[in-house]
Structure formats: C-alpha cells, structure tokens
Coordinates of C-alpha atoms and ligand atoms in Angstrom, one line a residue:
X1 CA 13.5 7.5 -20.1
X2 CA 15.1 4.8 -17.8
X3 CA 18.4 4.0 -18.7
X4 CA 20.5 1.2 -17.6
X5 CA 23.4 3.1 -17.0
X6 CA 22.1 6.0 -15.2
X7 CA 20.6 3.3 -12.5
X8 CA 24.5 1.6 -12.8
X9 CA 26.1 4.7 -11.7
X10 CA 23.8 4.7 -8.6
X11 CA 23.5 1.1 -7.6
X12 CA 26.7 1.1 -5.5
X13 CA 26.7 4.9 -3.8
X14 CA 26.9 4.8 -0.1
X15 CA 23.8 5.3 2.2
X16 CA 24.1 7.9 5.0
X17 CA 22.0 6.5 8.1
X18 CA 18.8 8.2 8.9
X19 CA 17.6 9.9 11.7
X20 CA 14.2 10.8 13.4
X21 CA 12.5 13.8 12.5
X22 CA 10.7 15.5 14.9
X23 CA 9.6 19.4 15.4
X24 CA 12.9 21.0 13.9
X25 CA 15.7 18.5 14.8
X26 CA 17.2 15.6 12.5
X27 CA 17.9 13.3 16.2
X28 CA 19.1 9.5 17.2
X29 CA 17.0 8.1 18.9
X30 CA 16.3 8.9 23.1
X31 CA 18.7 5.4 23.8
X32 CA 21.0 5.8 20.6
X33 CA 19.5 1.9 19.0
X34 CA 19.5 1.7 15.2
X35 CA 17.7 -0.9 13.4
X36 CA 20.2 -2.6 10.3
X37 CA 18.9 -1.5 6.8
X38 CA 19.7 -4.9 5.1
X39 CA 19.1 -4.8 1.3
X40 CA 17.1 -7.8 -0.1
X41 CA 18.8 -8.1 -3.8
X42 CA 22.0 -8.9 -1.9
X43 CA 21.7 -9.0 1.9
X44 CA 23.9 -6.6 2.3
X45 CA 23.8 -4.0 5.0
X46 CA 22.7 -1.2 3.5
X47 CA 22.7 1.5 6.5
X48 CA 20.8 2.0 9.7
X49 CA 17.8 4.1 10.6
X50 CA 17.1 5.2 14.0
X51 CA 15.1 2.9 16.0
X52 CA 12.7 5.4 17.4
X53 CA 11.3 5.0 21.8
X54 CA 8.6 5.6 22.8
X55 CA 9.6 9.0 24.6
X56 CA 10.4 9.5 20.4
X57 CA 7.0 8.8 19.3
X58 CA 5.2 11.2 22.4
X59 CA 8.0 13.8 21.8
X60 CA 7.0 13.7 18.0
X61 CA 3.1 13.5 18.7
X62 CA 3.5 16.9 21.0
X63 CA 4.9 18.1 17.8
X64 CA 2.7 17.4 16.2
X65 CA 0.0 18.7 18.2
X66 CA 1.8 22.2 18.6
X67 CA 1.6 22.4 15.2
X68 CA -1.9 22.2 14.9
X69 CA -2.9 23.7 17.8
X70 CA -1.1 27.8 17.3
X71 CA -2.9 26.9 13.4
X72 CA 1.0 27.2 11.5
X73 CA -0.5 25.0 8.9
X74 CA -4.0 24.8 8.8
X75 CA -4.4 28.5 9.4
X76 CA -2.7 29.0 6.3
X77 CA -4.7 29.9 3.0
X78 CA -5.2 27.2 0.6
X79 CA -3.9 28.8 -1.9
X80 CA -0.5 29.4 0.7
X81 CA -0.8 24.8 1.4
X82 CA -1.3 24.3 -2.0
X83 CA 1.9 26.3 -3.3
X84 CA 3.8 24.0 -0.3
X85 CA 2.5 20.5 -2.1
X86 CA 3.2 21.6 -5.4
X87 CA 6.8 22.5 -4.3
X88 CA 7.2 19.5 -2.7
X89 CA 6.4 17.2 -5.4
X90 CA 8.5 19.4 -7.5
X91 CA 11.4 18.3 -5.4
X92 CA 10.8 14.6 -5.5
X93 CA 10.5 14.8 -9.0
X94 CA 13.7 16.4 -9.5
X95 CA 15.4 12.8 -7.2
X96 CA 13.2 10.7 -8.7
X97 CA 15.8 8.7 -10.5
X98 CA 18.2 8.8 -6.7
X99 CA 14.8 7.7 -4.9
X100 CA 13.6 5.2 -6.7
X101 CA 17.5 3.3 -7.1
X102 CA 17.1 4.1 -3.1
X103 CA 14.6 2.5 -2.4
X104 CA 14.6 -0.5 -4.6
X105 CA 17.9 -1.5 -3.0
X106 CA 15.7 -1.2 0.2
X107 CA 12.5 -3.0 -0.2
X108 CA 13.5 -5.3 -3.6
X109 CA 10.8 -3.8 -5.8
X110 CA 11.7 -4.6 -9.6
X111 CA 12.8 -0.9 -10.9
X112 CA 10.7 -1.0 -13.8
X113 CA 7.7 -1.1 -11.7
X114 CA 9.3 1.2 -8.9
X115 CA 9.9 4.1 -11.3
X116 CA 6.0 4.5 -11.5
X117 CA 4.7 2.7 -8.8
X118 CA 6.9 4.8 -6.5
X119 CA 8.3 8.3 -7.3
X120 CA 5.7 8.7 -10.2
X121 CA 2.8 8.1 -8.0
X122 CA 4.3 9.9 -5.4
X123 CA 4.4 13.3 -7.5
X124 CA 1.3 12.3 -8.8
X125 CA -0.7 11.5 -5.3
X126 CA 1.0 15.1 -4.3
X127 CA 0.0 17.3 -6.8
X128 CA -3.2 15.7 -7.3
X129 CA -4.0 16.6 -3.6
X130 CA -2.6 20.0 -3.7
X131 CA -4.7 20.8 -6.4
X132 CA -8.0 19.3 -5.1
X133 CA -7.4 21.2 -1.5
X134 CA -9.5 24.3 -2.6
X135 CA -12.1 22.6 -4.3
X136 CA -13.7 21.6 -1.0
X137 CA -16.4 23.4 -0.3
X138 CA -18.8 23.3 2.9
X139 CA -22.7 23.7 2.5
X140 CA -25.9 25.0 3.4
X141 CA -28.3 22.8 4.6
X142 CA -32.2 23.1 3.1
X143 CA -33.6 24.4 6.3
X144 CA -36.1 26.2 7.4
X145 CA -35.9 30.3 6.7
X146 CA -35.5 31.5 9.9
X147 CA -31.9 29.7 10.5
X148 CA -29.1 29.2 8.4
X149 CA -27.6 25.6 9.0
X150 CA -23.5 25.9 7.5
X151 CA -21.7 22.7 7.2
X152 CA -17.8 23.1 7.5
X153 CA -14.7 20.5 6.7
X154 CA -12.0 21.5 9.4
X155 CA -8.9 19.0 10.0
X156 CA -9.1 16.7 12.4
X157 CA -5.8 17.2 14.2
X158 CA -3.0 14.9 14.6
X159 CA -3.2 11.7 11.9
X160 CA -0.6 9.1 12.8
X161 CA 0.2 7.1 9.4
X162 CA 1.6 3.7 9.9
X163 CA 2.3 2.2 6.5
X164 CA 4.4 -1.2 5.1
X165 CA 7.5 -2.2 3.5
X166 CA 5.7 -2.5 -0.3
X167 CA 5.5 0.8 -2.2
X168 CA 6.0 3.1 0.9
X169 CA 6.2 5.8 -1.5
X170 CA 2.9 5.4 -3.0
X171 CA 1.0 4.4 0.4
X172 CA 3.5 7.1 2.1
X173 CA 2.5 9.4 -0.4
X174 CA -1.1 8.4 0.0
X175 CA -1.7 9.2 3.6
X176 CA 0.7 12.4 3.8
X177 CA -1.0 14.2 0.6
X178 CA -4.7 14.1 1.8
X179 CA -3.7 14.6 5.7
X180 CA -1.5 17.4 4.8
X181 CA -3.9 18.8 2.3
X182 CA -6.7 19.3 4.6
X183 CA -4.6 21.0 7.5
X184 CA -3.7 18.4 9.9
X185 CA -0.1 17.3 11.2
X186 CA 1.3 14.2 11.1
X187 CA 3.6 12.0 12.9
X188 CA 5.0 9.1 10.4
X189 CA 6.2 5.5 11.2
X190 CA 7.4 4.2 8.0
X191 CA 8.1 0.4 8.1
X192 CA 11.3 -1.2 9.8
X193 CA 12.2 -3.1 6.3
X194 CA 11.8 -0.4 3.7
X195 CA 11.9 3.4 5.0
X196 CA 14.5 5.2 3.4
X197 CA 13.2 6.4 0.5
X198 CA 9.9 8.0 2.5
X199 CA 12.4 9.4 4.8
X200 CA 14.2 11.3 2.0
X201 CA 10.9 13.0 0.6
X202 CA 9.7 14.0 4.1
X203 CA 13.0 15.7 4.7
X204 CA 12.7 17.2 1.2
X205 CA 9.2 18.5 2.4
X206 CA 10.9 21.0 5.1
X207 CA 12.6 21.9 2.0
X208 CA 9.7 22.8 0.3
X209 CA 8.6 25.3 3.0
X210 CA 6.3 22.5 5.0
X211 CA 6.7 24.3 8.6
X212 CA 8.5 22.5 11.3
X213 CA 6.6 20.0 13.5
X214 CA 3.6 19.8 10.6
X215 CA 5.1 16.7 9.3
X216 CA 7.3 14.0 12.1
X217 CA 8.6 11.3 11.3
X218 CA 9.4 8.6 13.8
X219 CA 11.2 5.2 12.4
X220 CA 11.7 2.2 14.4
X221 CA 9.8 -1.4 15.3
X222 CA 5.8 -1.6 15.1
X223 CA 5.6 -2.7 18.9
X224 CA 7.4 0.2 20.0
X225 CA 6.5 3.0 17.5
X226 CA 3.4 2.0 16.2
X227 CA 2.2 1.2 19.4
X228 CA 3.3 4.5 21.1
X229 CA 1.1 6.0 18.6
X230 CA -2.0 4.3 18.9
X231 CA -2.1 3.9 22.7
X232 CA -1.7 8.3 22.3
X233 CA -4.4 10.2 23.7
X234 CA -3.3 13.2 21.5
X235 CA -3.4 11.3 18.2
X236 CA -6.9 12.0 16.7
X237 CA -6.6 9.3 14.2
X238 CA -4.5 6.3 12.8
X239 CA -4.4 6.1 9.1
X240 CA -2.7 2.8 8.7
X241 CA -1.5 0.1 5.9
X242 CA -0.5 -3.0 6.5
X243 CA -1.3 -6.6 8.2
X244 CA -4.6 -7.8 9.6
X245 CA -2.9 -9.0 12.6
X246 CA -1.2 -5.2 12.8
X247 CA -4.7 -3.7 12.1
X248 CA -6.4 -5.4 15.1
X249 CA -3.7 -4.1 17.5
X250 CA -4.4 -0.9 16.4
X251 CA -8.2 -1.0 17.2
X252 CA -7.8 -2.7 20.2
X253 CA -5.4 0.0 21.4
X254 CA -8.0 2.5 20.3
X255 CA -10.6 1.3 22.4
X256 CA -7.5 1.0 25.0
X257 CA -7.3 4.8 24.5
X258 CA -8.8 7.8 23.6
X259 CA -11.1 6.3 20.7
X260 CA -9.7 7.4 17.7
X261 CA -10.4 6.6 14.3
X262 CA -9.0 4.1 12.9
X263 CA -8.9 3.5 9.0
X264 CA -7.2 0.1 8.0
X265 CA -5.9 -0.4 4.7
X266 CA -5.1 -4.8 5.1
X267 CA -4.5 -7.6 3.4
X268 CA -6.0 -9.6 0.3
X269 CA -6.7 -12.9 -1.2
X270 CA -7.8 -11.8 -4.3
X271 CA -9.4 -13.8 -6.8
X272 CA -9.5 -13.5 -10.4
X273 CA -12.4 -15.8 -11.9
X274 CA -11.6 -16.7 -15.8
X275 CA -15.0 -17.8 -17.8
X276 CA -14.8 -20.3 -20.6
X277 CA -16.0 -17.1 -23.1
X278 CA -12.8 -15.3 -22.3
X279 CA -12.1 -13.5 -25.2
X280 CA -8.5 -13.3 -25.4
X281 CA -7.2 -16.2 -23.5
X282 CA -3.2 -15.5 -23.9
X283 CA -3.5 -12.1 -22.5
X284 CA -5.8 -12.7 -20.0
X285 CA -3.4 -16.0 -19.2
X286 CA -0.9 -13.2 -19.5
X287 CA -2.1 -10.1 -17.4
X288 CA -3.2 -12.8 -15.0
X289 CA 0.7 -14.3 -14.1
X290 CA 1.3 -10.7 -13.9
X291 CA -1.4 -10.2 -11.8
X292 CA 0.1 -12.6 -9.1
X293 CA 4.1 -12.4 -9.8
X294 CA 4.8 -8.9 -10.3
X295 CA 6.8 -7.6 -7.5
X296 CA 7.4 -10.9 -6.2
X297 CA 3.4 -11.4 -5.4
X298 CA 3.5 -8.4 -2.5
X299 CA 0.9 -6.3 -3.9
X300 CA -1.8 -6.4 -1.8
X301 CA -4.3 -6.5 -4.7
X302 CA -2.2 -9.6 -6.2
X303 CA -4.2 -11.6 -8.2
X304 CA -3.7 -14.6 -5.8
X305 CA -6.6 -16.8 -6.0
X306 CA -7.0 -17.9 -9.8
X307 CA -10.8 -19.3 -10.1
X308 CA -11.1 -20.9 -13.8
X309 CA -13.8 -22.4 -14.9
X310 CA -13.2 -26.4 -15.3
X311 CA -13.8 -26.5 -19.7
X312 CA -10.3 -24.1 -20.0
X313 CA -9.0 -25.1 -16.9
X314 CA -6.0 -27.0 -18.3
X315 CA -5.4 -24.9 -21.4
X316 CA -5.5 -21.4 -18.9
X317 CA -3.4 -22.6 -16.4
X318 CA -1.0 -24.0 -19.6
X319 CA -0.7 -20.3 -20.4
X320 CA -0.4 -18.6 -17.3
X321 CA 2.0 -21.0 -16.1
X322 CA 4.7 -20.7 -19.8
X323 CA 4.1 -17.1 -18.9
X324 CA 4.9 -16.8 -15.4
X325 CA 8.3 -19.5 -16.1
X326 CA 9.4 -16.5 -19.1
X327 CA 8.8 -14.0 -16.2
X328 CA 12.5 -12.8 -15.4
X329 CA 13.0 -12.7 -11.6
X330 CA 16.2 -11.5 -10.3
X331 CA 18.2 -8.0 -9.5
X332 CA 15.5 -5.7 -9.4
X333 CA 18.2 -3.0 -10.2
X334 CA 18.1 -4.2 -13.9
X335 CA 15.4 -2.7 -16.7
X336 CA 14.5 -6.2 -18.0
X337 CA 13.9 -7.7 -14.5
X338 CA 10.0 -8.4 -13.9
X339 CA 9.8 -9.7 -10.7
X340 CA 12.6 -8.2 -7.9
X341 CA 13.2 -9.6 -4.5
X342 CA 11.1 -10.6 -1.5
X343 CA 11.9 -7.7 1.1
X344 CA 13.1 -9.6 3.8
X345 CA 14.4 -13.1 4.8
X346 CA 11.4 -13.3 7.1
X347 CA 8.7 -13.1 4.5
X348 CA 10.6 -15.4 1.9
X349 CA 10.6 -18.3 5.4
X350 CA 6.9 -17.5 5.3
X351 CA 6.4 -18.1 1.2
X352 CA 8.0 -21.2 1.5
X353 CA 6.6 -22.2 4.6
X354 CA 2.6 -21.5 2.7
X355 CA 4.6 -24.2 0.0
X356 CA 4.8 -26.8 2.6
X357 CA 1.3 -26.6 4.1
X358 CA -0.4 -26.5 0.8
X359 CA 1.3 -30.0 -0.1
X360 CA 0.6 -31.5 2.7
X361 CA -3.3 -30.2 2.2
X362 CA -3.5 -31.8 -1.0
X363 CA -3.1 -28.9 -3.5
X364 CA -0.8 -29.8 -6.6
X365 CA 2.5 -28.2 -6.9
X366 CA 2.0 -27.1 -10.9
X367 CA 5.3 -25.6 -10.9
X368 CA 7.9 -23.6 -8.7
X369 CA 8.1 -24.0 -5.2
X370 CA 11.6 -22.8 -4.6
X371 CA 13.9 -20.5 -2.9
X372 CA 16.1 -19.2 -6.3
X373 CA 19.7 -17.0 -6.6
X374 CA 21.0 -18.3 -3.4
X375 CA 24.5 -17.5 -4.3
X376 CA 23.2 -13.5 -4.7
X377 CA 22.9 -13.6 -1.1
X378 CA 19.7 -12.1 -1.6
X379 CA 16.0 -12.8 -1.2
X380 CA 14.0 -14.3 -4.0
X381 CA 11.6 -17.3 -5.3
X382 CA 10.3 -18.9 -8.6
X383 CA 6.9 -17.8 -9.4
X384 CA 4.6 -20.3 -8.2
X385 CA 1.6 -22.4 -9.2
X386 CA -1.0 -24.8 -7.3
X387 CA -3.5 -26.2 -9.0
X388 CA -6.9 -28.6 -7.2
X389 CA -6.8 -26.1 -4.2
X390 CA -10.1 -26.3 -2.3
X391 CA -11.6 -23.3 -0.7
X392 CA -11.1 -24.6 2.6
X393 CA -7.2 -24.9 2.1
X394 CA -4.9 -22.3 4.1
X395 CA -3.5 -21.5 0.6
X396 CA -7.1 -20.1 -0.4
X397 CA -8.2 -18.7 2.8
X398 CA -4.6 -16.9 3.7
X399 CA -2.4 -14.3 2.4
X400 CA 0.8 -15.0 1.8
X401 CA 1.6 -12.0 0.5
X402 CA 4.4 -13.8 -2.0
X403 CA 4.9 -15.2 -5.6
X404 CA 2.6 -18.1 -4.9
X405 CA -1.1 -18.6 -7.0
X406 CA -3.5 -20.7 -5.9
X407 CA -5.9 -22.3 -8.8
X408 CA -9.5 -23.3 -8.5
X409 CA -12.0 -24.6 -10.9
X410 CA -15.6 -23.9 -10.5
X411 CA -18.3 -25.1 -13.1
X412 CA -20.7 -22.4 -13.4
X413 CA -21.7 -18.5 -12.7
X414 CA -23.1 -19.2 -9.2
X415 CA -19.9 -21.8 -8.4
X416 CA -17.7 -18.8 -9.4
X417 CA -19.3 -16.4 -7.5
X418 CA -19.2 -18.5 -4.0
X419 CA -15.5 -20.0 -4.3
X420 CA -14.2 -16.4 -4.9
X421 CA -16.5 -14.5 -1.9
X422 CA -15.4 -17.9 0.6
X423 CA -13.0 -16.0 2.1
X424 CA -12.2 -13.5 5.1
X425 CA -11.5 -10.7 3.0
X426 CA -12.8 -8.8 0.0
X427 CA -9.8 -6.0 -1.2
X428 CA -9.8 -7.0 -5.2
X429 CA -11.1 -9.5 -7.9
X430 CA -11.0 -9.9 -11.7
X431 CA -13.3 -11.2 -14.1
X432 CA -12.7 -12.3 -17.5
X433 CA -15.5 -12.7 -19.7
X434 CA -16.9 -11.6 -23.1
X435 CA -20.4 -11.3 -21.9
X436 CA -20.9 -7.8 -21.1
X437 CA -24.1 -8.7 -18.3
X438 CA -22.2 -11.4 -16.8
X439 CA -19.6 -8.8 -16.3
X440 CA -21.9 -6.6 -14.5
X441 CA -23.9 -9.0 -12.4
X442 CA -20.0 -10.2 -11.3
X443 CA -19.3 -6.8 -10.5
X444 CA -22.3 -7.2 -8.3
X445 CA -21.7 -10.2 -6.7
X446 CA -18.5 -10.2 -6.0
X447 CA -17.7 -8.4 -2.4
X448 CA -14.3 -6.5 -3.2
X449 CA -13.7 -2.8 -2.6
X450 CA -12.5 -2.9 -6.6
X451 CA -13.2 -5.1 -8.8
X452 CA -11.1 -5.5 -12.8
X453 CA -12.9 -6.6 -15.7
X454 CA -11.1 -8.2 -18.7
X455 CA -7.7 -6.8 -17.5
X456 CA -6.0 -6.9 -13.9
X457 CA -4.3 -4.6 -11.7
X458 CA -5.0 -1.3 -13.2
X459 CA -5.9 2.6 -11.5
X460 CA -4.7 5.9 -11.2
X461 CA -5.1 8.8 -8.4
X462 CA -8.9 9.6 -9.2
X463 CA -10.4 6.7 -8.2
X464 CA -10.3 5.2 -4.6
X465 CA -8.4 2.5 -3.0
X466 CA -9.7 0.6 0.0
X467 CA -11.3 -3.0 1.3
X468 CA -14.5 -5.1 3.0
X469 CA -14.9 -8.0 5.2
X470 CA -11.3 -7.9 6.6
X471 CA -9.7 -6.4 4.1
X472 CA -10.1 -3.1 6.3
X473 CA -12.3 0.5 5.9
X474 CA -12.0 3.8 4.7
X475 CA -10.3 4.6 1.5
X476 CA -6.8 5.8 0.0
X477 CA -7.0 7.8 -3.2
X478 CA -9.6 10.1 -5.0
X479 CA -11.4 12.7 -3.3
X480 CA -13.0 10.4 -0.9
X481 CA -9.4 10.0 0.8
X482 CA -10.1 13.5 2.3
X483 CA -13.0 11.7 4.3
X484 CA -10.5 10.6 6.2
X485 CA -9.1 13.8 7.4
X486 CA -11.3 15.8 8.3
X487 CA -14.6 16.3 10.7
X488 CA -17.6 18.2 9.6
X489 CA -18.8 21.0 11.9
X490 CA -22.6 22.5 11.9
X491 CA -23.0 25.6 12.5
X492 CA -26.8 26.6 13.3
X493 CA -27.4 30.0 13.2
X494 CA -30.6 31.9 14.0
X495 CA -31.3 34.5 11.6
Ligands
NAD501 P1 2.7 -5.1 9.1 O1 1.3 -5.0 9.6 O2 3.6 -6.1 9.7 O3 3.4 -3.7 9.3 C1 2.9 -2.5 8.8 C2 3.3 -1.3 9.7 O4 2.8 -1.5 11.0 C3 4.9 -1.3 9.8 O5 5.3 0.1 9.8 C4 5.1 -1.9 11.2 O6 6.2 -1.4 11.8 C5 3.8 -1.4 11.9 N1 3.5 -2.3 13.1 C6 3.8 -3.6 13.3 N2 3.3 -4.0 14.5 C7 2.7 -2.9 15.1 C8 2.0 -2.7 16.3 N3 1.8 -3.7 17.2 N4 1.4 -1.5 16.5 C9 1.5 -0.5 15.6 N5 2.2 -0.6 14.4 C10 2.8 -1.8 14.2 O7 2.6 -5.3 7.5 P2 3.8 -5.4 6.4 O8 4.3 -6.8 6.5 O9 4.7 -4.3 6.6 O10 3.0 -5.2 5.1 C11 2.3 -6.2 4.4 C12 0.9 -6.2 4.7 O11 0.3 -4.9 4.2 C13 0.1 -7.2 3.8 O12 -0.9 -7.8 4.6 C14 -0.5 -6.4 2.7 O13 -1.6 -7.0 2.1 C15 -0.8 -5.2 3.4 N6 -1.0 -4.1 2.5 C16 -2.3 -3.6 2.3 C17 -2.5 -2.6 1.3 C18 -3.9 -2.0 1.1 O14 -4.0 -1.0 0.4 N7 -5.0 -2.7 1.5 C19 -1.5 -2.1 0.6 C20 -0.2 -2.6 0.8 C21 0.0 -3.6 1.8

C-alpha cells in the first residue's frame, strides 16, 4: 500500500550521479562530460549522468559482442537464464518504493500511476519473460520421409535498445526481458531526460548474477549514443522507442550500415470515436479525460483525438471537460495528484507552442491553454480542450505528445471511421458504443495496432504492444515480443 509518508521520507534524499556501464566497469565517460539531471516537479538539479562518446557506445557494443560470441549467456540452460530473470525482478521489487520516488522526480510521472506503470510492470514484464523463455519450442517441418527439416529459434546477437523519457521502466523493461530472455546481449541508451531509475535496475541485474558485458549500458545524447549504435556494424538489431523523426534516423543509418533490423515503437494520434448510443456517458466522458490527461498527455496511446458524434457533441465534451478541470495536476510526488509534470522545459515550449498554432487554424480553445505552478519552478499545464478541429489541422494530424485533446464531430458510422483513419499514424483508438456489431465492424475499420472498446487505455503483459502506418513495426509485449529477438535456423537433414 502507498503511503504518503513513506514517499515523504524519500522525496528529498540525495542522488549519487551515474555512470556508464560497460563489460565489468561502472566508468565516466572517454572525455569526462555529464549531462544535468534536472527534475521537472521543481527544476531542480537533480544529479548528472555520464554523457556517453562514441568510443563509449563501440567500447560497450564490443562488449557486448564478446558476450555473445564465447556463449556466457546464451550458452546457458534456460532453466540457468531463467533463475537470473527471476532474481532480478526479485531485486527490483524489493526497491520498488526507492525506484519509483527515483524516477518520478526524474521524468514527472504522477506516483500513483508510476507505482504500476513503472516498477510493477517492470517485475511483471521480467518474470513474465523469464518464465516464458523455456516454453519456446523449435519444429519439425511436414516434409517428405527421407529428410528431416528442424526449425530452431537461436538469438540474434547484439540488440541495441534505445528507449524515451516516459515510462523507461516499463519500455526499459520491455526490450531488456525478451532480448535477455532469448540469449542475446544488449547495449542500452536510456533517454537523456529520464534514465536514472533504468540505470539502477540494470546495475541491480549484475546483482542478480546477469554476467558481465550481457547487459551495457551507455547514457548520453541521441546524436551521439544513439547514433553510435545504429551506424554499428556489430549491432544486429535496434529495438527502439521513441519519435518518428528519431525512428527515421535510425533506418536511414541502417541502410547507412550493416542492415539491421530495425523495430520502431513511435508516436500516436490516437482517436477515441464516441457514438450517440454510448451507454454510459459520464464514464466514458470520464475514462476519456483520463484517456488524454493522465500523465500529463505523454502516453503514447493518449487518447488525443476525441471524434464525437455531432447529437452528444455538446453534452460529451460538457463532461469530459468538468472532468478533466477536477483532474488534480501538480507534484507528482503526492497520492492524490492525477496528472504530474511535463518532463522537460523543451516539451512544455512545444505543448504551448501546438496551443498557438491551433488558434490561429481556427480550432476553439474549450478550455485550458496554459502554462500552470510557475512559482514551483517546475514543469506543468492545465489539461486542455479544442473543440471544431478539422482533420486537416496540425492539432489532428500531429502529436504533441502533451495535455492537449483535440475534438471532432462526425455525423455517421462511415464519417467516424474516415476522420479517425485521416491521419499518419495508426498506434491506438477507442470506440464507445452499445451496439455490440458496430463495435466489431469498428474494430475492423479502424487501422490501429490496438484498438479499446467501451473503456480506454487498458492491457497487461500477455497481449502485444506495437503500431501501423507510422506509428512504427514489430511489437513490445506477449510472446510475439520474442519475434524480435531471435532468427530462425533450418536445419535439413537427409536421413
Ligand atoms: P525521442 O525520439 O526524442 O528519443 C527517444 C530516444 O532516442 C532517446 O533515448 C534519445 O536520446 C534517442 N535519440 C534521439 N536522437 C537520436 C538519434 N539521432 N539517433 C539515435 N537515437 C536518438 O523521443 P522522446 O521525446 O524521448 O519520446 C517521446 C516519443 O516516444 C513520442 O513520440 C511517443 O509517442 C513515443 N513513444 C512511443 C511508444 C510506443 O510504444 N509506440 C511508447 C512511448 C513513447
């Protein structure tokens, strides 16, 4: 149980700055540089991480690649990996209370979503992925008699995971668990804005018996670290979360390369389409705000794109928007906060800036619009509301990736259907209806690599995670995560 005074007696405690990992050493960086740690609740300097070269990255990668290559991992037994992951989350767990005050001070997350979002599905994406490791099985193909045709998962080698400053547990956790799980080593780049809590559970992974240069991890800016990474011929592939703008570096530096896979978790616009049969329409007015404001809006399946149809437009929007002004936005360190800070001072410039341009398109400001808690000295915005936006508008084509909603109205099924696919990507959408085939033939419709019906925003570990259009490829989560990380291998044996 979370308890306000237990979070008190951390909130304060001083923050040792981190180093690199790589192979068996704790190190600066090659040229000493350290990137500030600023917290967003307060903009106070928190600590400094190393700002990792790009002699760190290669020195990491070769790591890395030792690792794999004289098999100290993935010639281990299953049984011997699994036992390591268990461990592992076993020691999280046992911080979870440390991590999760960590790293909210470090990315702004409200702690009452952090405690599950991050730790808990940490554990959770651990364990579940140790556990799964030795159900994989290969196969035997339905040849003929006289050969025997043997298909075998083997790991694929050196996975660099690139991930982003929201939940870097969870997505942390969500690249490490399968990759690790299947055999392969990894070199990490956490994100420059929000690393310190990932950077504590990798460390506690050595702990856990994880042998040296299995697992690097390599902090530092995206154009030097990231980049390092996927330029590397000895990388195999990039398992990456973040921007689309990041994403298309990383395949262009493939191709730049040696090739290697690249499997891009990106952005959203997500719309959640509201019909006039609705049968609850205070919740769904409800789940919806929540949909969009939680966590400031930087979810990437945030609800952003509200597409009502035009006979409850008025009454919905009502709702949501008395709902989203009760929303308490503030200190994510306290219980009853439900919407934290935005992580950085460069993202909240970016919310407002999205403001600006939607006015001058046309779009009605409903309510909101502003920078809030100046005298915090932190980073943080009223939940936002724009009503009459058209599907051309920046505000409906672009993510903002902040506390800002964008409302449509549409008059029928097929309107519905074509305002919520009109845009470049396709990572989540909701439906709200009572009729159960309309629901379906949404489901259909709508291109989204998940789509919610009569709720918003809800998963767990077992099913998977990932986009269309260009909301990226491949998927986090569920078994299909370990598609990812490993090659198949035929062998053809005459008998
Ligand atoms: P970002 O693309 O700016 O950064 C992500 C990571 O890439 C960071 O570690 C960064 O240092 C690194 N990076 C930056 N430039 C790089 C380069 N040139 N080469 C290699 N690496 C580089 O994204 P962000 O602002 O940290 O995160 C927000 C974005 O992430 C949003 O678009 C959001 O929708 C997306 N996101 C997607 C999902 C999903 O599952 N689809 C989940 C969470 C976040």
């Amino acid at each position: 149980m979370l308890e306000q005074t237990d979070i008190d007696k951390l909130r304060d405690s001083a923050v040792k700055p981190c180093d690199l990992m790589i192979g068996d050493k704790f190190c600066d960086s090659q040229n000493g540089e350290t990137l500030d740690v600023v917290s967003p609740i307060n903009g106070s300097l928190l600590t400094t991480i190393a700002a990792g070269t790009k002699d760190d990255a290669n020195q990491a990668i070769s790591a890395a690649r030792a690792a794999f290559e004289d098999r100290r991992w993935c010639g281990q037994t299953p049984a011997a990996r699994k036992n390591v992951l268990l461990a592992w989350a076993d020691l999280i767990e046992v911080e979870a209370l440390e991590l999760t005050v960590l790293g909210v001070r470090d990315n702004g997350t409200e702690i009452s979503m952090a405690i599950k979002a991050e730790v808990g599905s940490a554990v959770n994406t651990i364990r579940y992925y140790a556990e799964a490791l030795d159900k994989v099985y290969g196969q035997i193909a339905p040849t003929d008699d006289d050969v025997l045709g043997l298909v075998h998962h083997e790991p694929v080698g050196v996975i660099g995971a690139i991930v982003p400053w929201n939940f870097p547990l969870m997505i942390g956790a969500w690249k490490l668990a399968p990759a690790l799980a299947m055999g392969n080593s990894v070199v990490l780049k956490p994100s420059e804005t929000a690393s310190l809590s990932l950077l504590r559970i990798c460390q506690l992974a050595l702990d856990a018996g994880l042998p040296e240069g299995v697992l690097n991890v390599v902090s530092g800016r995206g154009d030097i670290v990231g980049e390092a990474i996927s330029l590397s011929m000895d990388v195999d592939v990039i398992a990456f979360t973040g921007s689309g703008t990041t994403g298309r570096c990383l395949l262009e530096n493939s191709a730049r390369s040696n090739m290697k896979r690249c499997y891009l978790e990106l952005g959203g616009k997500s719309p959640n389409v509201v019909f006039e049969d609705v049968e609850n329409l205070s919740e769904a007015a409800k789940t919806s705000a929540a949909g969009i404001f939680r966590n400031s809006g930087q979810v990437c399946v945030a609800a952003s794109r509200l597409v009502v149809q035009q006979s409850i437009h008025d009454e919905f929007v009502e709702e949501l928007a008395k709902h989203a002004a009760a929303m308490k936005v503030g200190n994510p360190l306290e219980i009853t906060t439900q919407s934290g800070a935005i992580n950085n001072s460069g993202q909240l410039k970016q919310d407002l800036k999205f403001v600006e341009i939607a006015q001058a398109e046309g779009a009605n400001l409903y309510q909101g619009g502003r920078q809030i808690l100046q005298d915090t000295g932190g980073y943080y915005m009223e939940p936002t509301i724009f009503t009459n936006v058209k599907s051309e508008d920046s505000l409906a084509r672009n993510e903002v990736f902040g506390p800002v909603l964008a409302v449509s109205a549409f008059e029928d099924e097929a309107d519905a259907t074509t305002i919520a696919n009109s845009t470049d990507f396709g990572l989540a959408a909701g439906i709200w209806t009572a009729d159960l085939s309309r629901a379906h033939r949404m489901v259909r419709s709508l291109r989204a690599g998940v789509v919610h019906v009569n709720t918003y925003g809800g998963t767990d570990i077992t099913v998977p995670l990932g986009g269309v259009k260009q909301s990226g490829n491949g998927h986090d989560k569920s078994m299909h995560a370990f598609d990812k990380y490993c090659d198949l291998k035929t062998a053809w044996i005459k008998l």
